[in-house]
Short mmCIF file of C-alpha atoms in Angstrom, two decimals:
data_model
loop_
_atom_site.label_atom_id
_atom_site.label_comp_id
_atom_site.label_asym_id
_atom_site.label_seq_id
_atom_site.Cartn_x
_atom_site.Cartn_y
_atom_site.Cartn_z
CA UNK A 207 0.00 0.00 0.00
CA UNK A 208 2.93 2.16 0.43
CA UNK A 209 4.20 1.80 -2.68
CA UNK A 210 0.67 2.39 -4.16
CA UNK A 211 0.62 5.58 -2.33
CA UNK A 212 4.24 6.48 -3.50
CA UNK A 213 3.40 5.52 -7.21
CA UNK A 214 -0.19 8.28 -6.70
CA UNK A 215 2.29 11.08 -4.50
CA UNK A 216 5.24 10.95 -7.73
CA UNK A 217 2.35 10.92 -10.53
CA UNK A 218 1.21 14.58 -8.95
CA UNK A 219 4.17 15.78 -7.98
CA UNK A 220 6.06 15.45 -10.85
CA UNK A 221 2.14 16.71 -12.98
CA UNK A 222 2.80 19.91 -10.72
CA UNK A 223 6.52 20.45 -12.19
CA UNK A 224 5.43 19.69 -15.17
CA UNK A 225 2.95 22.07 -15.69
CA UNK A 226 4.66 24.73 -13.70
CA UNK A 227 7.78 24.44 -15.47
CA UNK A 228 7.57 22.46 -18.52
CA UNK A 229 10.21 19.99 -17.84
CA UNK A 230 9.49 16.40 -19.35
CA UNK A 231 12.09 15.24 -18.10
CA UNK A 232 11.05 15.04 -14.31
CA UNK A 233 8.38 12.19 -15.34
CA UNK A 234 11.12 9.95 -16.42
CA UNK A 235 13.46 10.26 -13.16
CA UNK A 236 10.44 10.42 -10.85
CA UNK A 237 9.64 6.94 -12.47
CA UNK A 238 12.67 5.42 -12.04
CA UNK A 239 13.11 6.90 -8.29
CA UNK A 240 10.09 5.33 -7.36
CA UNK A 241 11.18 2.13 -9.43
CA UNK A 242 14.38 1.91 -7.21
CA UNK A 243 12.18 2.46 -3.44
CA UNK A 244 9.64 -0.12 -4.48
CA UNK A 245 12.48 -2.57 -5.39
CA UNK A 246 14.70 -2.18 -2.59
CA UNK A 247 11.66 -2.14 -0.06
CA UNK A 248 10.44 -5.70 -1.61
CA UNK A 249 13.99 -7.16 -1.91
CA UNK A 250 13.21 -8.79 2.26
CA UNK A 251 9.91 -10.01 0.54
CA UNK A 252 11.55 -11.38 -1.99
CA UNK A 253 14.21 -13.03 -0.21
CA UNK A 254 11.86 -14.46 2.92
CA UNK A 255 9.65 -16.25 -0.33
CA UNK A 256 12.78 -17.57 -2.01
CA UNK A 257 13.66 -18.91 1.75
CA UNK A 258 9.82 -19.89 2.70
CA UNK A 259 9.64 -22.30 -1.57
CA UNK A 260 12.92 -23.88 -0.79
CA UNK A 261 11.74 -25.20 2.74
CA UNK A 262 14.87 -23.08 4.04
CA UNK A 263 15.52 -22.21 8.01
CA UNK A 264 13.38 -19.01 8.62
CA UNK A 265 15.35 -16.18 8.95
CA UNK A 266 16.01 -15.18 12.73
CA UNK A 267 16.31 -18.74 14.06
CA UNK A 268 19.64 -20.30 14.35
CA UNK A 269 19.90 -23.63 13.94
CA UNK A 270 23.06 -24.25 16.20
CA UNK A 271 21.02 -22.56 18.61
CA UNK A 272 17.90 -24.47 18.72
CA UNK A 273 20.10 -27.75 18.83
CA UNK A 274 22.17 -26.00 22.10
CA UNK A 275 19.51 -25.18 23.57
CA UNK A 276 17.75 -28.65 23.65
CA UNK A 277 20.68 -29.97 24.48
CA UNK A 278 20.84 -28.25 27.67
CA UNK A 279 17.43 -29.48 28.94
CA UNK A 280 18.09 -32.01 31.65
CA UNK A 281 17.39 -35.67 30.47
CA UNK A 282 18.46 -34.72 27.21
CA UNK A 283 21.53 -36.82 26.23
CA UNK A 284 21.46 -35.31 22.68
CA UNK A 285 19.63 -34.77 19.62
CA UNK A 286 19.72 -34.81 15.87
CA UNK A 287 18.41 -34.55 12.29
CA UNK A 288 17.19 -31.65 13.04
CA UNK A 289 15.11 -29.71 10.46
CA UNK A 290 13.70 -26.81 10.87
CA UNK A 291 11.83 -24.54 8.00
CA UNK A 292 8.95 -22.25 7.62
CA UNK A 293 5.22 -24.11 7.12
CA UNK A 294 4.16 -19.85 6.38
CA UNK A 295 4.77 -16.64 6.90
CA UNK A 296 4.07 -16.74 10.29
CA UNK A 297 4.63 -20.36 11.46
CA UNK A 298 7.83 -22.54 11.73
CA UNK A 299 7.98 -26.44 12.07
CA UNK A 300 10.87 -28.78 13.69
CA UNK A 301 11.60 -32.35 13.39
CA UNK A 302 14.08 -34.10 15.28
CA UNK A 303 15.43 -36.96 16.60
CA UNK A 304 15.76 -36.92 20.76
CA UNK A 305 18.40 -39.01 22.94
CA UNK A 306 17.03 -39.00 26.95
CA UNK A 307 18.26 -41.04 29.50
CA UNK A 308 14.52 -41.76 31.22
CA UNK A 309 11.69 -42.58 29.36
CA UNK A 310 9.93 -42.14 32.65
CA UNK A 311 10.64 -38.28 31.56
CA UNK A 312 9.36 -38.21 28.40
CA UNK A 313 6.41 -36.11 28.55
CA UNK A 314 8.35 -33.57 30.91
CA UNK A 315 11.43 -33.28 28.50
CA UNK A 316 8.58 -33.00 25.82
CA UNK A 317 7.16 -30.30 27.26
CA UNK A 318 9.98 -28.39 27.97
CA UNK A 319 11.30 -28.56 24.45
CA UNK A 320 7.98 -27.26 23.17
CA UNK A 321 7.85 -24.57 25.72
CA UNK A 322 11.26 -23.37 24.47
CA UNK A 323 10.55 -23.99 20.81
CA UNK A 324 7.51 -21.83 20.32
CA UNK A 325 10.04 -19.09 22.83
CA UNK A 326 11.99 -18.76 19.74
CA UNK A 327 8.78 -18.72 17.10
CA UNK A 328 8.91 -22.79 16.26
CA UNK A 329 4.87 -23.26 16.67
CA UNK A 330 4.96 -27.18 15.14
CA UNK A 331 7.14 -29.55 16.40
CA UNK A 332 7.52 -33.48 15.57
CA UNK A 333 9.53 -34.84 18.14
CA UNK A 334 10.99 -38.61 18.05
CA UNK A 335 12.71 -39.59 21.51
CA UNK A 336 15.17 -42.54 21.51
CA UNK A 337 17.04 -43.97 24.35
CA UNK A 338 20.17 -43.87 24.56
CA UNK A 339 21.83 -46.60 22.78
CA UNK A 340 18.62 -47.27 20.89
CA UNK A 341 20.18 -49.31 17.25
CA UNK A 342 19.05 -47.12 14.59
CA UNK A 343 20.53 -47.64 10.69
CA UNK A 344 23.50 -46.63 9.47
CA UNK A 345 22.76 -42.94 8.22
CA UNK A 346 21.68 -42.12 11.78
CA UNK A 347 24.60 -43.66 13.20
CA UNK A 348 27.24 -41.28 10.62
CA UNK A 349 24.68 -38.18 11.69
CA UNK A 350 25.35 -39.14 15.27
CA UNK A 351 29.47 -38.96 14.74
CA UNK A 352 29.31 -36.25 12.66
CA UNK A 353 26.87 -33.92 13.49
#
């Protein structure tokens, strides 16, 4: 709406020069001024959609941080593939694997990861908890030594 109003406010003013002072050539640059502000003020828009189509991590959440910060929940032995992207505009998802020591603490570890999560804007969460030492195949196994 901004830029509608900026299009309207440079389509009279540069109508007033005009006719005031006869110079053409105000039209032109006023067009391509206003070209430049709506580009550069939908280049974030742009960017965020490129991020939101390719199922990238929202911007404003760190990845490494999200993992630390599970980690540091007590019962949590460790965690991984992690992925984390934007379902819209406004809502993030997680997946990830979870290593506790207690499945007696399940729930409470659960809830505490979701209370955290949607702290730093991840609404959805799938969480799979495994005990440690649980067998899992090999491509877990590699994630789990090289994280």
């Amino acid at each position: 709406m901004v830029a509608d109003t900026l299009v309207s406010v440079g389509v009279v003013i540069s109508g007033i020069v005009i006719n005031h002072t006869g110079w053409y050539i105000i039209d032109p640059i006023l067009g391509i001024v206003i070209a430049l502000v709506i580009l550069l003020s939908t280049f974030s828009l742009l960017h965020d959609s490129i991020r939101l189509s390719m199922d990238g991590v929202p911007t404003g959440i760190r990845k490494e941080e999200i993992e630390t910060l599970i980690r540091e929940i007590p019962g949590v032995q460790g965690i991984y593939h992690i992925h984390i992207w934007a379902i819209s505009t406004t809502e993030n998802a997680l997946t990830a694997h979870v290593i506790i020591n207690n499945y007696n603490q399940m729930e409470e570890i659960k809830e505490r990861i979701r209370n955290e999560l949607e702290a730093h804007k991840i609404t959805h969460a799938t969480l799979e908890f495994e005990k440690e030492g649980t067998v899992c195949n090999r491509q877990c196994e590699l994630q789990k030594e090289h994280p």
